[in-house]
Coordinates of C-alpha atoms in Angstrom, one line a residue:
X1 CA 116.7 98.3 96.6
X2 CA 115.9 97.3 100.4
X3 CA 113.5 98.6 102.8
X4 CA 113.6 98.5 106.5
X5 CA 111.1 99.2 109.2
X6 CA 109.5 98.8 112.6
X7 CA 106.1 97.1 112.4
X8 CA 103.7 96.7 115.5
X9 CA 101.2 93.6 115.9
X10 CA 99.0 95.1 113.4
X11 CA 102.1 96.1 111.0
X12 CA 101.2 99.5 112.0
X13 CA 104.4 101.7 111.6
X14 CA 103.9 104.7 112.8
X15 CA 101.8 107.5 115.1
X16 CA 101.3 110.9 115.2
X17 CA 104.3 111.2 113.3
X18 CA 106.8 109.3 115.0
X19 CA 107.7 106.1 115.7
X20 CA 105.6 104.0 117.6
X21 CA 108.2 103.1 120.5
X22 CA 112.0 103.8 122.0
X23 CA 113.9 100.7 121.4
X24 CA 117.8 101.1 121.8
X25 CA 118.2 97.7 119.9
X26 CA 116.4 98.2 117.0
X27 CA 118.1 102.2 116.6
X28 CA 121.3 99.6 116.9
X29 CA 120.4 97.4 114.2
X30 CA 118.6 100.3 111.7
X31 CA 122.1 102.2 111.7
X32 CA 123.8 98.9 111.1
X33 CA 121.7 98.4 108.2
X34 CA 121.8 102.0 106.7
X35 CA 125.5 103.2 107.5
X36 CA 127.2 104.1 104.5
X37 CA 123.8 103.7 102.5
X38 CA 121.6 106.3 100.3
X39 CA 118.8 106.5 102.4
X40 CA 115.1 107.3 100.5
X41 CA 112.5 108.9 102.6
X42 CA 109.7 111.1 102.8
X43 CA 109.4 114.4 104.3
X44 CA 107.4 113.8 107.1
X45 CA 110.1 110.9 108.4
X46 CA 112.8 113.5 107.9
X47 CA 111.2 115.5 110.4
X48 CA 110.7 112.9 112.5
X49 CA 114.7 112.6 112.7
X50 CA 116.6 114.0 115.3
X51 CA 116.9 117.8 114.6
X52 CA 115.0 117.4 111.0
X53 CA 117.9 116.9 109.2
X54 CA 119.6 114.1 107.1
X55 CA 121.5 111.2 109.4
X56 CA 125.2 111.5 109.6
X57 CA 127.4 109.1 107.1
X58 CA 124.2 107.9 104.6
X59 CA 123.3 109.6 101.6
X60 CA 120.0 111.0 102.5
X61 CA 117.4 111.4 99.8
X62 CA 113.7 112.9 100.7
X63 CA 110.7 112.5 98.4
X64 CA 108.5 115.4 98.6
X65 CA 105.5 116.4 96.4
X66 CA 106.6 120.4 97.1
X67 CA 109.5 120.7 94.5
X68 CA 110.6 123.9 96.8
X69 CA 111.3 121.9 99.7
X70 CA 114.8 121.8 101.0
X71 CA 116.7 121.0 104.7
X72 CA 120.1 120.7 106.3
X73 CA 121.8 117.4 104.8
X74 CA 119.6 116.3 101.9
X75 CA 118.9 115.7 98.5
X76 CA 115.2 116.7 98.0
X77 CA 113.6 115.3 94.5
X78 CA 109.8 116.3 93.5
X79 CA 109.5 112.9 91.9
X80 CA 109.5 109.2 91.4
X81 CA 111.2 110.1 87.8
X82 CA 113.9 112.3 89.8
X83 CA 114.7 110.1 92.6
X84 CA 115.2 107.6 89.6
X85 CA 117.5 110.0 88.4
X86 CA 119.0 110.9 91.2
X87 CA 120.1 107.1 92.4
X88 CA 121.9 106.1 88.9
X89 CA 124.7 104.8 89.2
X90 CA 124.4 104.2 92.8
X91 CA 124.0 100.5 93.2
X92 CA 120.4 98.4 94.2
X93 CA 121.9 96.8 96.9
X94 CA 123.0 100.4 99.1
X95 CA 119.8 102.3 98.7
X96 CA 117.4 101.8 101.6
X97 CA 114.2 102.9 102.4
X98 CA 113.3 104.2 105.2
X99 CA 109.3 105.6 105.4
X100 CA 107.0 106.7 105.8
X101 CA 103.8 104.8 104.9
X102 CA 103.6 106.7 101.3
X103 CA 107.2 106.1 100.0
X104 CA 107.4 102.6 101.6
X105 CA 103.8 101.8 99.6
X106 CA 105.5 103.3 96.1
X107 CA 108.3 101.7 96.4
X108 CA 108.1 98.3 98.1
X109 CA 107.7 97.3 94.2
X110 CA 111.4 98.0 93.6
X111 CA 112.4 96.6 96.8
X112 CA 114.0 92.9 96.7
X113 CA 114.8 92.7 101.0
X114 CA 112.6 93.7 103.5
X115 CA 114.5 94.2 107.2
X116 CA 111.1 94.4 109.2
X117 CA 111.1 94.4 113.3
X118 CA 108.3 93.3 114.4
X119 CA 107.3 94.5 117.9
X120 CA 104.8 92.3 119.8
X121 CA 102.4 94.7 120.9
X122 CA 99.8 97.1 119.5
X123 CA 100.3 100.9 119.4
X124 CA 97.2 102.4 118.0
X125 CA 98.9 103.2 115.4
X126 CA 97.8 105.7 112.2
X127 CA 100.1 104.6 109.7
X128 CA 100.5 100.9 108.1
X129 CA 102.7 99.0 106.1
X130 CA 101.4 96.2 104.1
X131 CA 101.5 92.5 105.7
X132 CA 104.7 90.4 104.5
X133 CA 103.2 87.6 105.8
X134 CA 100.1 87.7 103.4
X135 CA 102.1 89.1 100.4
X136 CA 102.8 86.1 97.7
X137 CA 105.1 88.2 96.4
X138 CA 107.7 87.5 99.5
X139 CA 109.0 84.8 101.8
X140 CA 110.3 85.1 104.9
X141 CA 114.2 84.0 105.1
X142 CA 115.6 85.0 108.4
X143 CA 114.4 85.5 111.9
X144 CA 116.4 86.4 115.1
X145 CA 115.4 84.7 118.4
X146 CA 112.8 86.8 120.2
X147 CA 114.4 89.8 122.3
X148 CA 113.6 92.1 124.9
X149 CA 113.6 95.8 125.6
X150 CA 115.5 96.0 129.0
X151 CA 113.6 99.3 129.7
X152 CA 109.8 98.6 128.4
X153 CA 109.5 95.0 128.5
X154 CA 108.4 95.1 124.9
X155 CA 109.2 91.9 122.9
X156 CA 110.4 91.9 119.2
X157 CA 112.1 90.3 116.5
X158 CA 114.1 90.8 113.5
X159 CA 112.6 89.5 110.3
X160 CA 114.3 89.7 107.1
X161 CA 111.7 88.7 104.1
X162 CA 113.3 88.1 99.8
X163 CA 111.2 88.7 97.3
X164 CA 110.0 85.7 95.2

């Protein structure tokens, strides 16, 4: 299982229930990453998605603790136990993880790649992803050079970190 994200300064991930910035690049590189993939998220990120439905060619999965929750283009499961269900057969390597703070913190122990942009400013953010950098339990195995939103100005990088 991999997880990907978009981390501030303060690995802060998200606000007011969105995403803490626009950048065009890092969209670029998160459907890159999750094309053709089962998708695991959390109901508050699917309706953070364009229209508050599933995207377009993934298999989209939503965790929600209300067992009655359903929307346009997705499988909803009430539990870890169901999404477990749910994923057999479906290989470790195609099932990414997408948010929010909740799922990412139940199931970053599953998860053996972490595809983390780090954005090089601080957003105030409300929701947090744990520290990769202070975690024993990963190393950090690629980085791209340092880029820059054209628009903004913001600078970022792509970090990909294995577990031990």
């Amino acid at each position: 299982m991999r997880l990907i994200l978009a981390a501030d300064e303060k690995w802060g991930i998200g606000k007011n229930g969105g995403l803490l910035c626009h950048l065009p690049e890092d969209l670029k590189y998160f459907k890159e990453k999750t094309t053709g993939k089962t998708v695991v998220m959390g109901r508050v990120t699917l309706e953070s998605l364009p229209g508050g439905k599933g995207l377009p060619n993934r298999r989209n999965i939503v965790l929600s603790r209300d067992p009655d929750f359903v929307a346009e283009g997705v499988e909803t499961v009430s539990s870890e136990e169901e999404l477990w269900s749910t994923l057999t057969g479906t290989k470790q390597e195609d099932i990414m993880v997408i948010g929010g703070e909740q799922i990412y913190k139940a199931l970053l122990p599953f998860c053996d790649i972490c595809y983390v942009t780090k954005i090089y400013q601080d957003f105030q953010a409300d929701r947090f992803f744990v520290n990769l950098d202070q975690d024993e339990n990963f190393t950090c195995k690629q980085i791209s050079d340092v880029k820059t939103d054209e628009t903004s100005g913001i600078k970022f990088q792509f970090f990909e970190y294995v577990r031990n």
